[in-house]
Amino acid sequence: MRTPLVIGNWKMFGTLAEARPLATGVRDGLRRVRGADVALCPPFTALAAVGEIVRESAVALGGQTCHWDAAGAHTGEISPGMLVELGCRYVLLGHSERRKEIGETDDLVNRKVKAAIAHGLTPVLCVGETAEERRQGLTFTTVEGQLRAGLAGIPAETIAQGVLAYEPVWAIGTGQNATSAQASEVHGYLRGLLSELTSKEIAQAVRILYGGSVKADNAAELVAAPDIDGALVGGASLKVADFVAIAKHAARAATAPRGA
Ligand code: PEP
């Protein structure tokens, strides 16, 4: 049984004045909720403040990326150890916005995944196809390439500690989510690949999140699908009520029969 995980990716939103009430609202809104793990990934500048607010609550903290080196002359970067020092448990890696805007390659993502694990962070490896790749029938080819490259050289027992996120690029920030059938098909494929790379047991234990226009009104159906173990939420994570509602749907899905 995999505990659902719901992660809020605030992207480059959240001044301290905005981040504090948002984190406080999420913490308080989920105080009595059991059955789902929840994490917030604010911008680096808000990590300390949000960390202070969620400390000793069930809400965990995560970074939106990190460098692969432990320290060094990398202007503007942040190391995995720095995230740990601020109380982060998770780090998003290979998000499509970073692949596209910053030019992160599969090789860099792989180095980051290894560095995150070496520092005790749980990497959330993001994979997903563009609209054009889906049109050309290349969805499985794309996610398979990203998964194999992202996890290259990582031992099976270590892969077991990670989280995957299937985020079709065409669904991110567009309001057009994948249907639960579309997402389930890819999640099943990814789990099959994980099984090949590790073992059936490990593949069954790794959480695979869905991300891409998850909202309060479509989350219930998505997280109820077999093989969808929670959500990576962008836009809707910036509204307390919406994010809390999504996390509650995931917690409910954990206690309801899967696929019901
Ligand atoms: C994301 O940033 O990972 C994401 C899924 O964004 P949105 O929910 O806004 O589509």
PDB file of C-alpha atoms and ligand atoms in Angstrom:
ATOM      1  CA  MET A   1       0.000   0.000   0.000  1.00  0.00           C
ATOM      2  CA  ARG A   2       1.582   3.298  -1.093  1.00  0.00           C
ATOM      3  CA  THR A   3       0.785   6.399   0.952  1.00  0.00           C
ATOM      4  CA  PRO A   4      -0.321   9.130  -1.459  1.00  0.00           C
ATOM      5  CA  LEU A   5       1.928  12.160  -1.687  1.00  0.00           C
ATOM      6  CA  VAL A   6       0.750  15.636  -2.666  1.00  0.00           C
ATOM      7  CA  ILE A   7       3.397  18.247  -3.425  1.00  0.00           C
ATOM      8  CA  GLY A   8       2.802  21.939  -3.976  1.00  0.00           C
ATOM      9  CA  ASN A   9       5.233  23.448  -6.483  1.00  0.00           C
ATOM     10  CA  TRP A  10       5.021  27.193  -5.976  1.00  0.00           C
ATOM     11  CA  LYS A  11       7.459  27.850  -8.832  1.00  0.00           C
ATOM     12  CA  MET A  12       8.606  31.512  -8.870  1.00  0.00           C
ATOM     13  CA  PHE A  13       5.627  32.674  -6.830  1.00  0.00           C
ATOM     14  CA  GLY A  14       5.630  33.598  -3.186  1.00  0.00           C
ATOM     15  CA  THR A  15       7.237  36.661  -1.690  1.00  0.00           C
ATOM     16  CA  LEU A  16       7.630  36.265   2.053  1.00  0.00           C
ATOM     17  CA  ALA A  17       4.471  38.309   2.534  1.00  0.00           C
ATOM     18  CA  GLU A  18       2.591  35.802   0.360  1.00  0.00           C
ATOM     19  CA  ALA A  19       4.388  32.647   1.442  1.00  0.00           C
ATOM     20  CA  ARG A  20       3.744  32.959   5.183  1.00  0.00           C
ATOM     21  CA  PRO A  21      -0.079  33.025   5.075  1.00  0.00           C
ATOM     22  CA  LEU A  22      -0.125  30.374   2.345  1.00  0.00           C
ATOM     23  CA  ALA A  23       2.024  27.952   4.360  1.00  0.00           C
ATOM     24  CA  THR A  24       0.110  28.710   7.549  1.00  0.00           C
ATOM     25  CA  GLY A  25      -3.211  28.067   5.804  1.00  0.00           C
ATOM     26  CA  VAL A  26      -2.034  24.738   4.376  1.00  0.00           C
ATOM     27  CA  ARG A  27      -0.591  23.631   7.718  1.00  0.00           C
ATOM     28  CA  ASP A  28      -3.773  24.516   9.602  1.00  0.00           C
ATOM     29  CA  GLY A  29      -6.100  23.193   6.915  1.00  0.00           C
ATOM     30  CA  LEU A  30      -4.437  19.785   7.026  1.00  0.00           C
ATOM     31  CA  ARG A  31      -3.953  19.547  10.769  1.00  0.00           C
ATOM     32  CA  ARG A  32      -6.490  16.766  11.188  1.00  0.00           C
ATOM     33  CA  VAL A  33      -5.952  15.059   7.853  1.00  0.00           C
ATOM     34  CA  ARG A  34      -4.388  11.592   7.919  1.00  0.00           C
ATOM     35  CA  GLY A  35      -3.588   9.232   5.095  1.00  0.00           C
ATOM     36  CA  ALA A  36      -1.576  11.392   2.706  1.00  0.00           C
ATOM     37  CA  ASP A  37       1.910  12.875   2.841  1.00  0.00           C
ATOM     38  CA  VAL A  38       2.079  16.549   1.903  1.00  0.00           C
ATOM     39  CA  ALA A  39       5.021  18.760   0.973  1.00  0.00           C
ATOM     40  CA  LEU A  40       5.487  22.371  -0.096  1.00  0.00           C
ATOM     41  CA  CYS A  41       8.204  23.505  -2.497  1.00  0.00           C
ATOM     42  CA  PRO A  42       8.412  27.291  -2.209  1.00  0.00           C
ATOM     43  CA  PRO A  43      11.073  29.397  -3.929  1.00  0.00           C
ATOM     44  CA  PHE A  44      14.490  29.249  -2.242  1.00  0.00           C
ATOM     45  CA  THR A  45      13.968  32.675  -0.670  1.00  0.00           C
ATOM     46  CA  ALA A  46      10.918  31.429   1.246  1.00  0.00           C
ATOM     47  CA  LEU A  47      12.273  28.029   2.340  1.00  0.00           C
ATOM     48  CA  ALA A  48      13.419  29.180   5.782  1.00  0.00           C
ATOM     49  CA  ALA A  49      10.181  31.040   6.564  1.00  0.00           C
ATOM     50  CA  VAL A  50       7.952  28.214   5.323  1.00  0.00           C
ATOM     51  CA  GLY A  51      10.150  25.677   7.117  1.00  0.00           C
ATOM     52  CA  GLU A  52       9.626  27.552  10.363  1.00  0.00           C
ATOM     53  CA  ILE A  53       5.843  27.537   9.861  1.00  0.00           C
ATOM     54  CA  VAL A  54       5.503  23.837   9.015  1.00  0.00           C
ATOM     55  CA  ARG A  55       8.056  22.636  11.566  1.00  0.00           C
ATOM     56  CA  GLU A  56       6.500  19.982  13.832  1.00  0.00           C
ATOM     57  CA  SER A  57       3.508  19.663  11.525  1.00  0.00           C
ATOM     58  CA  ALA A  58       2.858  16.862   9.050  1.00  0.00           C
ATOM     59  CA  VAL A  59       3.681  19.171   6.133  1.00  0.00           C
ATOM     60  CA  ALA A  60       7.160  18.574   4.723  1.00  0.00           C
ATOM     61  CA  LEU A  61       9.412  20.956   2.832  1.00  0.00           C
ATOM     62  CA  GLY A  62      11.061  20.551  -0.554  1.00  0.00           C
ATOM     63  CA  GLY A  63      13.302  22.418  -2.962  1.00  0.00           C
ATOM     64  CA  GLN A  64      12.425  23.053  -6.604  1.00  0.00           C
ATOM     65  CA  THR A  65      15.857  21.995  -7.835  1.00  0.00           C
ATOM     66  CA  CYS A  66      19.442  21.704  -6.606  1.00  0.00           C
ATOM     67  CA  HIS A  67      22.963  21.566  -8.001  1.00  0.00           C
ATOM     68  CA  TRP A  68      24.836  18.288  -8.385  1.00  0.00           C
ATOM     69  CA  ASP A  69      27.926  19.459  -6.552  1.00  0.00           C
ATOM     70  CA  ALA A  70      28.139  19.632  -2.775  1.00  0.00           C
ATOM     71  CA  ALA A  71      29.726  23.113  -2.985  1.00  0.00           C
ATOM     72  CA  GLY A  72      31.666  25.147  -5.489  1.00  0.00           C
ATOM     73  CA  ALA A  73      31.911  28.140  -7.769  1.00  0.00           C
ATOM     74  CA  HIS A  74      28.383  27.925  -9.212  1.00  0.00           C
ATOM     75  CA  THR A  75      26.932  31.406  -9.072  1.00  0.00           C
ATOM     76  CA  GLY A  76      23.220  31.459  -8.397  1.00  0.00           C
ATOM     77  CA  GLU A  77      22.980  27.763  -7.546  1.00  0.00           C
ATOM     78  CA  ILE A  78      21.977  25.941  -4.371  1.00  0.00           C
ATOM     79  CA  SER A  79      23.455  22.686  -3.119  1.00  0.00           C
ATOM     80  CA  PRO A  80      21.571  19.644  -1.845  1.00  0.00           C
ATOM     81  CA  GLY A  81      23.203  20.132   1.561  1.00  0.00           C
ATOM     82  CA  MET A  82      21.829  23.671   1.753  1.00  0.00           C
ATOM     83  CA  LEU A  83      18.329  22.314   1.177  1.00  0.00           C
ATOM     84  CA  VAL A  84      18.839  19.739   3.908  1.00  0.00           C
ATOM     85  CA  GLU A  85      20.102  22.435   6.271  1.00  0.00           C
ATOM     86  CA  LEU A  86      16.821  24.317   5.742  1.00  0.00           C
ATOM     87  CA  GLY A  87      14.804  21.229   6.615  1.00  0.00           C
ATOM     88  CA  CYS A  88      13.958  19.971   3.123  1.00  0.00           C
ATOM     89  CA  ARG A  89      13.013  16.335   2.695  1.00  0.00           C
ATOM     90  CA  TYR A  90      12.241  16.418  -1.036  1.00  0.00           C
ATOM     91  CA  VAL A  91      13.675  18.028  -4.156  1.00  0.00           C
ATOM     92  CA  LEU A  92      11.985  18.306  -7.555  1.00  0.00           C
ATOM     93  CA  LEU A  93      14.346  17.336 -10.368  1.00  0.00           C
ATOM     94  CA  GLY A  94      13.928  17.415 -14.124  1.00  0.00           C
ATOM     95  CA  HIS A  95      10.830  19.624 -14.081  1.00  0.00           C
ATOM     96  CA  SER A  96       9.908  20.390 -17.689  1.00  0.00           C
ATOM     97  CA  GLU A  97      10.167  24.140 -17.098  1.00  0.00           C
ATOM     98  CA  ARG A  98      13.819  23.668 -16.134  1.00  0.00           C
ATOM     99  CA  ARG A  99      14.466  21.283 -19.004  1.00  0.00           C
ATOM    100  CA  LYS A 100      12.980  23.827 -21.444  1.00  0.00           C
ATOM    101  CA  GLU A 101      13.943  27.211 -19.980  1.00  0.00           C
ATOM    102  CA  ILE A 102      17.313  26.396 -18.401  1.00  0.00           C
ATOM    103  CA  GLY A 103      18.307  23.623 -20.798  1.00  0.00           C
ATOM    104  CA  GLU A 104      18.649  20.877 -18.199  1.00  0.00           C
ATOM    105  CA  THR A 105      19.605  17.669 -19.947  1.00  0.00           C
ATOM    106  CA  ASP A 106      18.893  14.101 -18.868  1.00  0.00           C
ATOM    107  CA  ASP A 107      22.555  13.802 -17.913  1.00  0.00           C
ATOM    108  CA  LEU A 108      22.394  16.812 -15.599  1.00  0.00           C
ATOM    109  CA  VAL A 109      19.162  15.557 -14.101  1.00  0.00           C
ATOM    110  CA  ASN A 110      20.825  12.204 -13.424  1.00  0.00           C
ATOM    111  CA  ARG A 111      23.737  13.916 -11.652  1.00  0.00           C
ATOM    112  CA  LYS A 112      21.286  15.907  -9.566  1.00  0.00           C
ATOM    113  CA  VAL A 113      19.297  12.794  -8.631  1.00  0.00           C
ATOM    114  CA  LYS A 114      22.509  11.108  -7.451  1.00  0.00           C
ATOM    115  CA  ALA A 115      23.564  14.186  -5.475  1.00  0.00           C
ATOM    116  CA  ALA A 116      20.147  14.517  -3.844  1.00  0.00           C
ATOM    117  CA  ILE A 117      20.179  10.886  -2.740  1.00  0.00           C
ATOM    118  CA  ALA A 118      23.744  11.186  -1.431  1.00  0.00           C
ATOM    119  CA  HIS A 119      22.556  14.026   0.825  1.00  0.00           C
ATOM    120  CA  GLY A 120      19.524  12.147   2.117  1.00  0.00           C
ATOM    121  CA  LEU A 121      16.950  14.059   0.047  1.00  0.00           C
ATOM    122  CA  THR A 122      14.114  12.260  -1.700  1.00  0.00           C
ATOM    123  CA  PRO A 123      14.344  13.145  -5.384  1.00  0.00           C
ATOM    124  CA  VAL A 124      11.075  13.661  -7.250  1.00  0.00           C
ATOM    125  CA  LEU A 125      12.095  12.871 -10.813  1.00  0.00           C
ATOM    126  CA  CYS A 126       9.764  14.541 -13.315  1.00  0.00           C
ATOM    127  CA  VAL A 127       9.173  13.066 -16.760  1.00  0.00           C
ATOM    128  CA  GLY A 128       6.658  13.858 -19.469  1.00  0.00           C
ATOM    129  CA  GLU A 129       6.079  14.267 -23.161  1.00  0.00           C
ATOM    130  CA  THR A 130       5.270  17.415 -25.147  1.00  0.00           C
ATOM    131  CA  ALA A 131       2.040  17.760 -27.121  1.00  0.00           C
ATOM    132  CA  GLU A 132       3.972  17.127 -30.335  1.00  0.00           C
ATOM    133  CA  GLU A 133       5.561  13.960 -28.967  1.00  0.00           C
ATOM    134  CA  ARG A 134       2.116  12.685 -27.928  1.00  0.00           C
ATOM    135  CA  ARG A 135       0.723  13.501 -31.388  1.00  0.00           C
ATOM    136  CA  GLN A 136       3.553  11.523 -32.949  1.00  0.00           C
ATOM    137  CA  GLY A 137       2.914   8.519 -30.709  1.00  0.00           C
ATOM    138  CA  LEU A 138       6.174   9.080 -28.823  1.00  0.00           C
ATOM    139  CA  THR A 139       4.799   9.363 -25.285  1.00  0.00           C
ATOM    140  CA  PHE A 140       6.216   6.063 -24.016  1.00  0.00           C
ATOM    141  CA  THR A 141       9.511   6.572 -25.885  1.00  0.00           C
ATOM    142  CA  THR A 142       9.964  10.010 -24.312  1.00  0.00           C
ATOM    143  CA  VAL A 143       9.153   9.063 -20.730  1.00  0.00           C
ATOM    144  CA  GLU A 144      11.169   5.874 -21.009  1.00  0.00           C
ATOM    145  CA  GLY A 145      14.225   7.809 -22.195  1.00  0.00           C
ATOM    146  CA  GLN A 146      13.874  10.342 -19.378  1.00  0.00           C
ATOM    147  CA  LEU A 147      13.350   7.651 -16.761  1.00  0.00           C
ATOM    148  CA  ARG A 148      16.237   5.429 -17.860  1.00  0.00           C
ATOM    149  CA  ALA A 149      18.608   8.403 -18.175  1.00  0.00           C
ATOM    150  CA  GLY A 150      17.479  10.019 -14.933  1.00  0.00           C
ATOM    151  CA  LEU A 151      18.040   6.831 -12.965  1.00  0.00           C
ATOM    152  CA  ALA A 152      21.166   5.617 -14.808  1.00  0.00           C
ATOM    153  CA  GLY A 153      23.789   4.118 -12.524  1.00  0.00           C
ATOM    154  CA  ILE A 154      21.575   4.251  -9.448  1.00  0.00           C
ATOM    155  CA  PRO A 155      21.278   0.964  -7.543  1.00  0.00           C
ATOM    156  CA  ALA A 156      17.845  -0.639  -7.233  1.00  0.00           C
ATOM    157  CA  GLU A 157      17.643  -0.205  -3.436  1.00  0.00           C
ATOM    158  CA  THR A 158      18.348   3.505  -3.890  1.00  0.00           C
ATOM    159  CA  ILE A 159      15.724   3.897  -6.618  1.00  0.00           C
ATOM    160  CA  ALA A 160      13.317   2.523  -4.030  1.00  0.00           C
ATOM    161  CA  GLN A 161      13.785   5.721  -1.999  1.00  0.00           C
ATOM    162  CA  GLY A 162      12.739   8.040  -4.808  1.00  0.00           C
ATOM    163  CA  VAL A 163       9.487   9.409  -6.176  1.00  0.00           C
ATOM    164  CA  LEU A 164       8.503   9.776  -9.823  1.00  0.00           C
ATOM    165  CA  ALA A 165       6.194  12.389 -11.274  1.00  0.00           C
ATOM    166  CA  TYR A 166       4.524  11.983 -14.646  1.00  0.00           C
ATOM    167  CA  GLU A 167       3.909  15.489 -15.915  1.00  0.00           C
ATOM    168  CA  PRO A 168       2.814  15.742 -19.526  1.00  0.00           C
ATOM    169  CA  VAL A 169       4.202  19.087 -20.705  1.00  0.00           C
ATOM    170  CA  TRP A 170       0.966  19.914 -22.544  1.00  0.00           C
ATOM    171  CA  ALA A 171      -0.951  19.677 -19.266  1.00  0.00           C
ATOM    172  CA  ILE A 172       1.290  21.913 -17.146  1.00  0.00           C
ATOM    173  CA  GLY A 173      -0.281  25.277 -16.473  1.00  0.00           C
ATOM    174  CA  THR A 174      -2.700  24.896 -19.377  1.00  0.00           C
ATOM    175  CA  GLY A 175      -5.879  23.932 -17.548  1.00  0.00           C
ATOM    176  CA  GLN A 176      -5.981  20.808 -19.716  1.00  0.00           C
ATOM    177  CA  ASN A 177      -5.231  17.882 -17.421  1.00  0.00           C
ATOM    178  CA  ALA A 178      -4.570  14.372 -18.665  1.00  0.00           C
ATOM    179  CA  THR A 179      -7.615  12.193 -18.111  1.00  0.00           C
ATOM    180  CA  SER A 180      -7.209   9.554 -15.445  1.00  0.00           C
ATOM    181  CA  ALA A 181      -7.157   6.956 -18.245  1.00  0.00           C
ATOM    182  CA  GLN A 182      -4.334   8.780 -20.080  1.00  0.00           C
ATOM    183  CA  ALA A 183      -2.335   9.231 -16.891  1.00  0.00           C
ATOM    184  CA  SER A 184      -2.950   5.660 -15.707  1.00  0.00           C
ATOM    185  CA  GLU A 185      -1.672   4.279 -18.990  1.00  0.00           C
ATOM    186  CA  VAL A 186       1.635   6.105 -18.601  1.00  0.00           C
ATOM    187  CA  HIS A 187       1.905   5.396 -14.867  1.00  0.00           C
ATOM    188  CA  GLY A 188       1.430   1.686 -15.588  1.00  0.00           C
ATOM    189  CA  TYR A 189       4.136   1.870 -18.241  1.00  0.00           C
ATOM    190  CA  LEU A 190       6.526   3.652 -15.866  1.00  0.00           C
ATOM    191  CA  ARG A 191       5.879   1.094 -13.143  1.00  0.00           C
ATOM    192  CA  GLY A 192       6.615  -1.685 -15.608  1.00  0.00           C
ATOM    193  CA  LEU A 193       9.914  -0.003 -16.485  1.00  0.00           C
ATOM    194  CA  LEU A 194      10.768   0.419 -12.809  1.00  0.00           C
ATOM    195  CA  SER A 195      10.123  -3.265 -12.342  1.00  0.00           C
ATOM    196  CA  GLU A 196      12.577  -4.021 -15.145  1.00  0.00           C
ATOM    197  CA  LEU A 197      15.204  -1.673 -13.666  1.00  0.00           C
ATOM    198  CA  THR A 198      14.780  -2.864 -10.069  1.00  0.00           C
ATOM    199  CA  SER A 199      12.361  -5.586  -8.984  1.00  0.00           C
ATOM    200  CA  LYS A 200       8.603  -6.083  -8.885  1.00  0.00           C
ATOM    201  CA  GLU A 201       8.587  -5.354  -5.136  1.00  0.00           C
ATOM    202  CA  ILE A 202      10.520  -2.090  -5.467  1.00  0.00           C
ATOM    203  CA  ALA A 203       8.413  -0.979  -8.434  1.00  0.00           C
ATOM    204  CA  GLN A 204       5.288  -1.566  -6.374  1.00  0.00           C
ATOM    205  CA  ALA A 205       6.682   0.551  -3.535  1.00  0.00           C
ATOM    206  CA  VAL A 206       7.752   3.636  -5.531  1.00  0.00           C
ATOM    207  CA  ARG A 207       5.197   6.442  -5.632  1.00  0.00           C
ATOM    208  CA  ILE A 208       4.334   7.839  -9.052  1.00  0.00           C
ATOM    209  CA  LEU A 209       2.604  11.222  -8.873  1.00  0.00           C
ATOM    210  CA  TYR A 210       0.590  12.844 -11.606  1.00  0.00           C
ATOM    211  CA  GLY A 211       1.146  16.535 -12.380  1.00  0.00           C
ATOM    212  CA  GLY A 212      -0.489  18.837 -14.900  1.00  0.00           C
ATOM    213  CA  SER A 213      -3.443  21.132 -14.162  1.00  0.00           C
ATOM    214  CA  VAL A 214      -4.537  19.203 -11.069  1.00  0.00           C
ATOM    215  CA  LYS A 215      -7.346  21.205  -9.468  1.00  0.00           C
ATOM    216  CA  ALA A 216      -9.727  20.733  -6.588  1.00  0.00           C
ATOM    217  CA  ASP A 217     -12.420  19.571  -8.989  1.00  0.00           C
ATOM    218  CA  ASN A 218     -10.442  16.974 -10.956  1.00  0.00           C
ATOM    219  CA  ALA A 219      -8.123  15.640  -8.233  1.00  0.00           C
ATOM    220  CA  ALA A 220     -10.545  13.090  -6.788  1.00  0.00           C
ATOM    221  CA  GLU A 221     -10.806  11.162 -10.041  1.00  0.00           C
ATOM    222  CA  LEU A 222      -7.083  11.343 -10.788  1.00  0.00           C
ATOM    223  CA  VAL A 223      -5.825  10.221  -7.395  1.00  0.00           C
ATOM    224  CA  ALA A 224      -8.388   7.417  -7.193  1.00  0.00           C
ATOM    225  CA  ALA A 225      -6.905   5.731 -10.264  1.00  0.00           C
ATOM    226  CA  PRO A 226      -4.738   2.668  -9.706  1.00  0.00           C
ATOM    227  CA  ASP A 227      -1.040   3.543 -10.086  1.00  0.00           C
ATOM    228  CA  ILE A 228      -1.591   7.286  -9.453  1.00  0.00           C
ATOM    229  CA  ASP A 229      -0.108   7.840  -6.011  1.00  0.00           C
ATOM    230  CA  GLY A 230      -0.777  11.513  -5.502  1.00  0.00           C
ATOM    231  CA  ALA A 231      -0.217  14.783  -7.291  1.00  0.00           C
ATOM    232  CA  LEU A 232       2.392  17.389  -8.097  1.00  0.00           C
ATOM    233  CA  VAL A 233       0.411  20.609  -8.062  1.00  0.00           C
ATOM    234  CA  GLY A 234       1.496  23.946  -9.516  1.00  0.00           C
ATOM    235  CA  GLY A 235      -1.101  26.701  -9.908  1.00  0.00           C
ATOM    236  CA  ALA A 236      -3.660  25.240  -7.513  1.00  0.00           C
ATOM    237  CA  SER A 237      -1.041  24.985  -4.755  1.00  0.00           C
ATOM    238  CA  LEU A 238      -1.051  28.788  -4.517  1.00  0.00           C
ATOM    239  CA  LYS A 239      -4.574  28.817  -3.115  1.00  0.00           C
ATOM    240  CA  VAL A 240      -4.967  27.405   0.370  1.00  0.00           C
ATOM    241  CA  ALA A 241      -8.498  26.072  -0.097  1.00  0.00           C
ATOM    242  CA  ASP A 242      -7.697  24.389  -3.412  1.00  0.00           C
ATOM    243  CA  PHE A 243      -4.486  22.758  -2.257  1.00  0.00           C
ATOM    244  CA  VAL A 244      -6.033  21.554   0.997  1.00  0.00           C
ATOM    245  CA  ALA A 245      -8.979  20.113  -0.957  1.00  0.00           C
ATOM    246  CA  ILE A 246      -6.584  18.245  -3.297  1.00  0.00           C
ATOM    247  CA  ALA A 247      -4.633  16.806  -0.353  1.00  0.00           C
ATOM    248  CA  LYS A 248      -7.895  15.716   1.283  1.00  0.00           C
ATOM    249  CA  HIS A 249      -8.949  13.936  -1.911  1.00  0.00           C
ATOM    250  CA  ALA A 250      -5.641  12.065  -1.885  1.00  0.00           C
ATOM    251  CA  ALA A 251      -6.083  11.123   1.777  1.00  0.00           C
ATOM    252  CA  ARG A 252      -9.602   9.859   1.034  1.00  0.00           C
ATOM    253  CA  ALA A 253      -8.347   7.867  -1.952  1.00  0.00           C
ATOM    254  CA  ALA A 254      -5.900   6.126   0.343  1.00  0.00           C
ATOM    255  CA  THR A 255      -8.713   4.716   2.442  1.00  0.00           C
ATOM    256  CA  ALA A 256     -11.118   3.970  -0.434  1.00  0.00           C
ATOM    257  CA  PRO A 257     -10.650   0.909  -2.620  1.00  0.00           C
ATOM    258  CA  ARG A 258      -8.237   1.883  -5.469  1.00  0.00           C
ATOM    259  CA  GLY A 259      -9.897   2.444  -8.799  1.00  0.00           C
ATOM    260  CA  ALA A 260     -13.311   2.857  -7.142  1.00  0.00           C
TER     261      ALA A 260
HETATM  262  C1  PEP B   1       3.874  21.797 -12.066  1.00  0.00           C
HETATM  263  O1  PEP B   1       4.389  22.887 -11.976  1.00  0.00           O
HETATM  264  O2  PEP B   1       4.532  20.802 -11.811  1.00  0.00           O
HETATM  265  C2  PEP B   1       2.467  21.706 -12.470  1.00  0.00           C
HETATM  266  C3  PEP B   1       1.952  20.523 -12.595  1.00  0.00           C
HETATM  267  O3  PEP B   1       1.796  22.899 -12.682  1.00  0.00           O
HETATM  268  P1  PEP B   1       0.204  23.082 -12.860  1.00  0.00           P
HETATM  269  O4  PEP B   1      -0.455  22.301 -11.737  1.00  0.00           O
HETATM  270  O5  PEP B   1      -0.032  24.537 -12.741  1.00  0.00           O
HETATM  271  O6  PEP B   1      -0.165  22.514 -14.173  1.00  0.00           O
END
